[in-house]
Amino acid sequence: MLEAAGLECVRQSRTLFTGLSFSLRGGELLRVAGANGSGKTSLLRIVCGLLSPTAGEVRWQGMGIQRLREEYSRQLLYVGHAAAVKDDLTAAENLSIACTLAGMPVAPPAVRQALEQYGLPPGEIPVRRLSQGQRRRAALARLLLSESLPLWLLDEPFAALDTAAAELTRALIEAHIARGATVVYATHQEVGIEAARIINLETAAA
Amino acid sequence: MLEAAGLECVRQSRTLFTGLSFSLRGGELLRVAGANGSGKTSLLRIVCGLLSPTAGEVRWQGMGIQRLREEYSRQLLYVGHAAAVKDDLTAAENLSIACTLAGMPVAPPAVRQALEQYGLPPGEIPVRRLSQGQRRRAALARLLLSESLPLWLLDEPFAALDTAAAELTRALIEAHIARGATVVYATHQEVGIEAARIINLETAAA
Amino acid sequence: MLAALRCIVYRDLLLALRRRSDVATALLFFIIVASLFPLGIGAEPNLLRSIAPGVIWVAALLSSMLSLGRLFAADYADGTLEQILLGAAPLGAVVAAKALAHWLVSGLPLVLIAPVLALQYDLALPLFWVLSLSLLIGTPVLSMIGAIGAALTLGLRGGGVLLSLLVLPLYVPVLIIGAGSVDMAAAGLAPDAQLLLLAAMLITAAAFAPWAVAAALRISIE
Amino acid sequence: MLAALRCIVYRDLLLALRRRSDVATALLFFIIVASLFPLGIGAEPNLLRSIAPGVIWVAALLSSMLSLGRLFAADYADGTLEQILLGAAPLGAVVAAKALAHWLVSGLPLVLIAPVLALQYDLALPLFWVLSLSLLIGTPVLSMIGAIGAALTLGLRGGGVLLSLLVLPLYVPVLIIGAGSVDMAAAGLAPDAQLLLLAAMLITAAAFAPWAVAAALRISIE
Amino acid sequence: MSTDSLKWLWYASPQTFYPLAGILARGCAVAAAVLAVIGLYIGFFVAPTDAQQGEAYRIIFIHVPAAWMSMFLYVVMAFWAAIGLAFNTRLSGMMATALAPTGALFTFVALWTGALWGKPTWGTWWVWDARLTSELILLFLYLGFMALQAAIDEPRRADRAGAVLAIVGVINIPIIYYSVEWWNTLHQGASVSLKSAPSMAATMFAGMIVMAAAFWMYSIAVTLVRVRCIILERE
Ligand code: HEM
Ligand SMILES: Nc1ncnc2c1ncn2[C@@H]1O[C@H](COP(=O)(O)OP(=O)(O)OP(=O)(O)O)[C@@H](O)[C@H]1O
Ligand SMILES: Nc1ncnc2c1ncn2[C@@H]1O[C@H](COP(=O)(O)OP(=O)(O)OP(=O)(O)O)[C@@H](O)[C@H]1O
Ligand SMILES: [Mg+2]
Ligand SMILES: [Mg+2]
């Protein structure tokens, strides 16, 4: 379903990786590993189409993602380094807006439930008054409402989370895989999901 | 040396902790633990004087830190959630400015060496062009130049670091303790430093 | 798709409501610029009357230029812009919705408040209409042109100046024609030609700007 | 301690150099405001000459107000402000150094460029000196007053408007006296009284503003 | 791209274009010098003195070709930029970048000679007339294009961002060209057009055409030299 063919990424005239190819079917989990600055984030951004590779192509169900555009976007969930939440809105507002923009409007009770499940405090607290980890949880709560999407791309989903939240996130990823979807994630932390595939950028770049 | 007496912190009419007291001598390591939003960051900010507690007092060598002010600041190093680096400056400029502001100017070769030791790419790259982990490393490189300070306060020092960098940071903390200084840190990640003391805010708050 | 567009407008209005500064800064800035002049220049009614259309239009232009710097910057910094780019609706349409929200927040209030300022400068009553109408047609053009500049300079070194440098040449015709329409009316002539020209600009901008902005955003986010 | 203060000034200048926008935006903004007026108003030399001091002073005031919003905001957002508060030097002194750097970057260039603008408005040569002198004394006052407002509104919802509302009442006297001095000279009288008054304002501001700013910062950072 | 692709695609690669550009540049530079000498000779010695304007009108031999070039080069620049944006070819972006300074130069020359000419004929250096204003805007567009590219470190992003701006700015070109028809302005209407015969003396016309050709050759030469520098810098 998701294929990468001969990807190359050059940043600041340094080649991060070249000739990187993989293909993932539904139900497969790919972990991107590598040291700081080895290009994990760059790779994920290329896969979701935010960054164009210097060479090579990403294909989704056989078609180049540059041509699919919104059609591809509608099928994926990307959670990046930045939490992508607005400081001045509450977690509930943020979540419901993010889902609507992604083309899957959800009802307030579902939003409330998702936030509750991720252990966020109830009430109308703007995100700027939340702790670092709570803010991250507010971003990750989208996972609970994106079960229908066949592709998840997660950049360091476990950063800043305490053990309970990390455990929940891990369970969600595993359940999604079991559901037959594809998940690509980058992480430094060992969280005990056994990924079917691992790309180590350190060795790939050498 | 460092004492906290009956600290209380209330945020948004929720009491995070109350009656929190501890005292640390040189060579002692304190780990602050607790779930997301339990008040770890708040406690560290109270200890370094950025936040005033609703009740109680922090004392350094027997004196209230509110009275000591700059004198206290000059003896501590605080590394917070935010990396406190300027996007438009290079890592070297950031580091040397941070040290000067803290009252300990350092020569360029020392700065260069510290950055090298933390594995940052050489050259005049502004921080905005660095990856998340590299930016964090640039902030932490201050540890290498702050060996003379008797108190380190570190808020999630291991977040976003890969294993090599986390290992280095752990070694620095241990060496600092061995040198007879005091270190307080908050972290979710188990990094295998055996802390002499642990404050778990979850139990403290209940 | 419509749901997503409505949602963008709703979100930006909600944010403006929460931060209020965005609405009010643009408006307040407009009022301040227009009101400081009598203070700085001294209040001779004839002098004031003759500079009024120019001052009010310049104030509108500056206020629009300033609020544009932030059109995408906040979304860029906290990562929401990435999510917007990865959204379900075509980017061009999303951008148009954002520009609309921006205009509602920072352009429309200017149009509504302009007659009050005109009063302050002792303009004749029929001119009020021309002034308001020219601003009503002209300010969305400014918003759309400005959005292109804002998208191109997103995250760049020296973004602020560059934005002005890019946007200003395209603003100047709007200013000249907009202020010209009021001057024309003040001279007792019909300002139709100028107003029609402004309308033509509006249509052109509405047709092309969203796609230019979308292209620029895709480039800037890399 | 002196090393730390020098370092603050150096850092802010370096940042301004890197982002250039900060220096140039304030300056370009000043030039643009002052140059757009002839476009909007129509270029009658007599009219222009009589509004010149007001226009130039208003432009300086606006440019100062706009650049102040960012005086502490960036440092606050990326955590460097915390580190500055935890620095070795007394906060009041650090704040004064920051205000100085800000003025060097965004006030001084205005003073230097003002004669060129005066030329554009065809002002008489002796007025150049009065204009420059009044700006030289007046703009640091604006910087210091503005710093208080910027510190108080740091991170607040609606910060932008609030800042303008807090700062403007204190700015207006500076504007009136500053522009008044040039008008006085244009009328052939000695502008000494106005200039002395400006200087008194400068001394007062220099004495009190840093401590007010320091207190405001400590409150805002909680 | 395989080797059996079209011949011109082969030249679209910077490496193969580099030596070709060197040869072309030298030829065009020589042609530019020769044509400029001929054009200036016709302009200053052959063409008759104007009945109304005296000798001042001779500025036309620089003013008009420069004004033509300023608009034409912008269109060419936008064309290359658009090609680069659409097909992601590296050389097109370099061409656009290389054209901008020359375009800005001719715009400046047109403005400057226009202002010089305005003083004796209209009695003022500058009026806010539609053609003059739009030509000034053209200068700012060129400057904006160059400033934008200079502010971006990554060449690929710089090319593409510049392309968007260049394309947006094209709208200004018809405005400059037709401004004298659409608004009644102080400035001259077109006296040379494809449809009608030129309404001026044949020698004047010849002088202008030769000068225009000289400017063309100069533009090509300078642009190619600049492209070679850019290729060296980037590859
Ligand atoms: C700064 C002031 C001026 C600017 C920016 C300017 C701009 C231009 C431009 C862009 C063109 C080319 C338009 C075309 O091909 O149709 C042009 C052509 C021309 N200009 Fe100017 N001009 C200026 C001043 C003047 C003055 C003062 C005169 C003489 C009184 C003048 C006389 C002409 C003539 C005769 C042509 C040729 C028109 C034709 O044959 O197509 N210009 N100018
Ligand atoms: N700026 C603020 N203003 C008001 N309340 C805040 C602010 N920052 C955090 N809080 C609240 O204080 C509580 C504790 O936050 P704190 O940042 O200390 O938690 P933490 O233990 O560091 O969590 P994490 O592990 O997520 O970093 C949270 O419940 C949060 O809602
Ligand atoms: N915006 C950018 N512009 C230019 N270069 C960048 C940019 N962001 C990152 N880089 C460079 O690209 C390289 C890879 O960055 P990337 O963010 O992909 O690394 P990463 O593997 O995600 O690292 P980390 O573990 O620290 O998150 C780094 O060396 C960095 O210097
Ligand atoms: Mg990363
Ligand atoms: Mg925390």
mmCIF file of N, CA and C and ligand atoms in Angstrom, chain E residues 53 60 63-68 70-71 107 110-122 124-127 129 131-136 138 176-178 180 186-193 199-200 208, ligand 1:
data_model
loop_
_atom_site.group_PDB
_atom_site.id
_atom_site.type_symbol
_atom_site.label_atom_id
_atom_site.label_comp_id
_atom_site.label_asym_id
_atom_site.label_seq_id
_atom_site.Cartn_x
_atom_site.Cartn_y
_atom_site.Cartn_z
ATOM 1 N N GLN E 53 11.149 69.742 -29.399
ATOM 2 C CA GLN E 53 11.884 69.483 -28.173
ATOM 3 C C GLN E 53 13.380 69.785 -28.275
ATOM 4 N N ILE E 60 15.438 59.673 -26.058
ATOM 5 C CA ILE E 60 14.544 58.605 -26.507
ATOM 6 C C ILE E 60 15.321 57.354 -26.895
ATOM 7 N N HIS E 63 15.927 55.803 -23.553
ATOM 8 C CA HIS E 63 14.730 55.647 -22.730
ATOM 9 C C HIS E 63 13.809 54.549 -23.261
ATOM 10 N N VAL E 64 13.462 54.643 -24.516
ATOM 11 C CA VAL E 64 12.450 53.724 -25.041
ATOM 12 C C VAL E 64 12.963 52.277 -25.089
ATOM 13 N N PRO E 65 14.168 52.025 -25.637
ATOM 14 C CA PRO E 65 14.635 50.633 -25.612
ATOM 15 C C PRO E 65 14.759 50.098 -24.183
ATOM 16 N N ALA E 66 15.223 50.948 -23.263
ATOM 17 C CA ALA E 66 15.357 50.479 -21.880
ATOM 18 C C ALA E 66 13.992 50.133 -21.307
ATOM 19 N N ALA E 67 12.996 50.963 -21.603
ATOM 20 C CA ALA E 67 11.656 50.692 -21.083
ATOM 21 C C ALA E 67 11.105 49.395 -21.682
ATOM 22 N N TRP E 68 11.353 49.223 -22.967
ATOM 23 C CA TRP E 68 10.913 47.962 -23.586
ATOM 24 C C TRP E 68 11.556 46.766 -22.900
ATOM 25 N N SER E 70 12.857 46.523 -19.985
ATOM 26 C CA SER E 70 12.469 46.320 -18.587
ATOM 27 C C SER E 70 11.219 45.453 -18.502
ATOM 28 N N MET E 71 10.277 45.713 -19.422
ATOM 29 C CA MET E 71 9.044 44.922 -19.391
ATOM 30 C C MET E 71 9.274 43.527 -19.953
ATOM 31 N N THR E 107 15.038 48.799 -15.832
ATOM 32 C CA THR E 107 13.931 49.542 -15.243
ATOM 33 C C THR E 107 14.444 50.845 -14.651
ATOM 34 N N ALA E 110 15.269 53.229 -17.394
ATOM 35 C CA ALA E 110 14.069 53.828 -17.984
ATOM 36 C C ALA E 110 13.509 54.918 -17.084
ATOM 37 N N LEU E 111 13.487 54.648 -15.786
ATOM 38 C CA LEU E 111 12.958 55.631 -14.841
ATOM 39 C C LEU E 111 13.832 56.876 -14.821
ATOM 40 N N TRP E 112 15.102 56.634 -14.813
ATOM 41 C CA TRP E 112 16.046 57.725 -14.647
ATOM 42 C C TRP E 112 16.046 58.615 -15.886
ATOM 43 N N THR E 113 16.146 57.964 -17.065
ATOM 44 C CA THR E 113 16.125 58.769 -18.288
ATOM 45 C C THR E 113 14.774 59.451 -18.456
ATOM 46 N N GLY E 114 13.705 58.760 -18.032
ATOM 47 C CA GLY E 114 12.378 59.370 -18.093
ATOM 48 C C GLY E 114 12.315 60.620 -17.245
ATOM 49 N N ALA E 115 12.877 60.504 -16.026
ATOM 50 C CA ALA E 115 12.861 61.660 -15.134
ATOM 51 C C ALA E 115 13.685 62.804 -15.726
ATOM 52 N N LEU E 116 14.857 62.455 -16.288
ATOM 53 C CA LEU E 116 15.704 63.480 -16.920
ATOM 54 C C LEU E 116 14.962 64.183 -18.052
ATOM 55 N N TRP E 117 14.190 63.389 -18.760
ATOM 56 C CA TRP E 117 13.458 63.913 -19.903
ATOM 57 C C TRP E 117 12.254 64.732 -19.448
ATOM 58 N N GLY E 118 11.683 64.299 -18.337
ATOM 59 C CA GLY E 118 10.490 64.976 -17.825
ATOM 60 C C GLY E 118 10.777 66.415 -17.430
ATOM 61 N N LYS E 119 11.956 66.659 -16.881
ATOM 62 C CA LYS E 119 12.264 68.014 -16.396
ATOM 63 C C LYS E 119 12.111 69.057 -17.503
ATOM 64 N N PRO E 120 12.773 68.880 -18.680
ATOM 65 C CA PRO E 120 12.582 69.890 -19.727
ATOM 66 C C PRO E 120 11.192 69.851 -20.383
ATOM 67 N N THR E 121 10.584 68.705 -20.542
ATOM 68 C CA THR E 121 9.332 68.645 -21.300
ATOM 69 C C THR E 121 8.098 68.882 -20.448
ATOM 70 N N TRP E 122 8.036 68.260 -19.257
ATOM 71 C CA TRP E 122 6.853 68.456 -18.421
ATOM 72 C C TRP E 122 7.084 69.469 -17.308
ATOM 73 N N THR E 124 8.790 68.881 -14.612
ATOM 74 C CA THR E 124 8.959 68.251 -13.301
ATOM 75 C C THR E 124 9.657 66.912 -13.485
ATOM 76 N N TRP E 125 10.373 66.512 -12.452
ATOM 77 C CA TRP E 125 11.058 65.229 -12.533
ATOM 78 C C TRP E 125 10.058 64.078 -12.509
ATOM 79 N N TRP E 126 9.018 64.264 -11.726
ATOM 80 C CA TRP E 126 8.180 63.109 -11.411
ATOM 81 C C TRP E 126 6.732 63.530 -11.240
ATOM 82 N N VAL E 127 5.820 62.779 -11.796
ATOM 83 C CA VAL E 127 4.400 62.939 -11.473
ATOM 84 C C VAL E 127 3.856 61.549 -11.145
ATOM 85 N N ASP E 129 1.741 59.616 -12.285
ATOM 86 C CA ASP E 129 0.914 59.260 -13.423
ATOM 87 C C ASP E 129 0.936 57.743 -13.548
ATOM 88 N N ARG E 131 1.545 55.459 -15.870
ATOM 89 C CA ARG E 131 2.675 54.728 -16.425
ATOM 90 C C ARG E 131 3.899 54.844 -15.531
ATOM 91 N N LEU E 132 4.137 56.045 -15.042
ATOM 92 C CA LEU E 132 5.322 56.218 -14.212
ATOM 93 C C LEU E 132 5.209 55.379 -12.941
ATOM 94 N N THR E 133 4.024 55.423 -12.319
ATOM 95 C CA THR E 133 3.838 54.661 -11.086
ATOM 96 C C THR E 133 4.002 53.165 -11.335
ATOM 97 N N SER E 134 3.412 52.686 -12.423
ATOM 98 C CA SER E 134 3.489 51.244 -12.652
ATOM 99 C C SER E 134 4.914 50.827 -13.010
ATOM 100 N N GLU E 135 5.665 51.710 -13.659
ATOM 101 C CA GLU E 135 7.059 51.383 -13.951
ATOM 102 C C GLU E 135 7.878 51.342 -12.652
ATOM 103 N N LEU E 136 7.549 52.261 -11.741
ATOM 104 C CA LEU E 136 8.228 52.259 -10.445
ATOM 105 C C LEU E 136 7.910 50.961 -9.692
ATOM 106 N N LEU E 138 7.301 48.195 -11.056
ATOM 107 C CA LEU E 138 8.092 47.149 -11.690
ATOM 108 C C LEU E 138 9.479 47.061 -11.050
ATOM 109 N N ILE E 176 1.457 48.479 -17.288
ATOM 110 C CA ILE E 176 2.419 49.470 -17.770
ATOM 111 C C ILE E 176 2.157 49.764 -19.245
ATOM 112 N N TYR E 177 2.002 48.668 -19.988
ATOM 113 C CA TYR E 177 1.932 48.833 -21.438
ATOM 114 C C TYR E 177 0.700 49.608 -21.866
ATOM 115 N N TYR E 178 -0.440 49.260 -21.274
ATOM 116 C CA TYR E 178 -1.689 49.875 -21.726
ATOM 117 C C TYR E 178 -2.096 51.094 -20.920
ATOM 118 N N VAL E 180 -1.213 54.033 -20.829
ATOM 119 C CA VAL E 180 -1.423 55.285 -21.559
ATOM 120 C C VAL E 180 -2.741 55.270 -22.321
ATOM 121 N N LEU E 186 -0.072 62.029 -18.766
ATOM 122 C CA LEU E 186 0.886 62.948 -19.358
ATOM 123 C C LEU E 186 1.770 62.256 -20.394
ATOM 124 N N HIS E 187 1.994 60.954 -20.146
ATOM 125 C CA HIS E 187 3.003 60.253 -20.922
ATOM 126 C C HIS E 187 2.535 59.970 -22.340
ATOM 127 N N GLN E 188 3.518 59.863 -23.245
ATOM 128 C CA GLN E 188 3.296 59.517 -24.653
ATOM 129 C C GLN E 188 2.552 58.202 -24.833
ATOM 130 N N GLY E 189 1.721 58.117 -25.843
ATOM 131 C CA GLY E 189 1.141 56.848 -26.238
ATOM 132 C C GLY E 189 2.135 56.081 -27.088
ATOM 133 N N ALA E 190 1.783 54.832 -27.423
ATOM 134 C CA ALA E 190 2.675 54.022 -28.239
ATOM 135 C C ALA E 190 2.758 54.594 -29.642
ATOM 136 N N SER E 191 3.962 54.747 -30.144
ATOM 137 C CA SER E 191 4.101 55.226 -31.508
ATOM 138 C C SER E 191 4.665 54.133 -32.406
ATOM 139 N N VAL E 192 5.086 53.031 -31.782
ATOM 140 C CA VAL E 192 5.549 51.900 -32.577
ATOM 141 C C VAL E 192 4.639 50.730 -32.243
ATOM 142 N N SER E 193 3.956 50.206 -33.203
ATOM 143 C CA SER E 193 3.148 49.043 -32.913
ATOM 144 C C SER E 193 3.179 48.109 -34.106
ATOM 145 N N SER E 199 4.996 56.180 -36.531
ATOM 146 C CA SER E 199 4.610 57.560 -36.805
ATOM 147 C C SER E 199 5.761 58.503 -36.500
ATOM 148 N N MET E 200 6.961 58.084 -36.825
ATOM 149 C CA MET E 200 8.101 58.965 -36.562
ATOM 150 C C MET E 200 9.108 58.854 -37.710
ATOM 151 N N MET E 208 16.323 53.680 -32.694
ATOM 152 C CA MET E 208 15.716 52.998 -31.553
ATOM 153 C C MET E 208 15.809 51.485 -31.689
HETATM 154 C C1 HEM F 1 10.239 58.572 -15.051
HETATM 155 C C2 HEM F 1 9.481 58.834 -16.059
HETATM 156 C C3 HEM F 1 9.141 57.907 -17.197
HETATM 157 C C4 HEM F 1 8.870 56.568 -17.186
HETATM 158 C C5 HEM F 1 8.858 55.622 -15.985
HETATM 159 C C6 HEM F 1 8.595 56.149 -18.521
HETATM 160 C C7 HEM F 1 8.280 54.871 -18.902
HETATM 161 C C8 HEM F 1 8.140 54.464 -20.212
HETATM 162 C C9 HEM F 1 7.837 53.149 -20.650
HETATM 163 C C10 HEM F 1 7.601 51.971 -19.717
HETATM 164 C C11 HEM F 1 7.804 53.150 -21.994
HETATM 165 C C12 HEM F 1 7.564 51.964 -22.917
HETATM 166 C C13 HEM F 1 6.101 51.846 -23.223
HETATM 167 C C14 HEM F 1 5.737 51.287 -24.576
HETATM 168 O O1 HEM F 1 6.523 50.537 -25.170
HETATM 169 O O2 HEM F 1 4.666 51.617 -25.016
HETATM 170 C C15 HEM F 1 8.071 54.452 -22.412
HETATM 171 C C16 HEM F 1 8.091 54.854 -23.739
HETATM 172 C C17 HEM F 1 8.201 56.152 -24.136
HETATM 173 N N1 HEM F 1 8.400 57.260 -23.310
HETATM 174 FE FE1 HEM F 1 8.557 57.245 -21.338
HETATM 175 N N2 HEM F 1 8.693 57.260 -19.310
HETATM 176 C C18 HEM F 1 8.999 58.344 -18.538
HETATM 177 C C19 HEM F 1 9.158 59.655 -18.955
HETATM 178 C C20 HEM F 1 9.027 60.053 -20.262
HETATM 179 C C21 HEM F 1 9.124 61.405 -20.725
HETATM 180 C C22 HEM F 1 9.363 62.603 -19.816
HETATM 181 C C23 HEM F 1 8.922 61.390 -22.056
HETATM 182 C C24 HEM F 1 8.918 62.537 -23.036
HETATM 183 C C25 HEM F 1 8.229 63.602 -22.928
HETATM 184 C C26 HEM F 1 8.734 60.048 -22.451
HETATM 185 C C27 HEM F 1 8.522 59.663 -23.765
HETATM 186 C C28 HEM F 1 8.400 58.359 -24.145
HETATM 187 C C29 HEM F 1 8.235 57.968 -25.518
HETATM 188 C C30 HEM F 1 8.191 58.874 -26.743
HETATM 189 C C31 HEM F 1 8.115 56.583 -25.506
HETATM 190 C C32 HEM F 1 7.936 55.678 -26.693
HETATM 191 C C33 HEM F 1 6.510 55.328 -26.847
HETATM 192 C C34 HEM F 1 6.390 54.384 -28.012
HETATM 193 O O3 HEM F 1 6.780 54.771 -29.075
HETATM 194 O O4 HEM F 1 5.935 53.261 -27.776
HETATM 195 N N3 HEM F 1 8.805 59.250 -21.352
HETATM 196 N N4 HEM F 1 8.284 55.266 -21.298
#
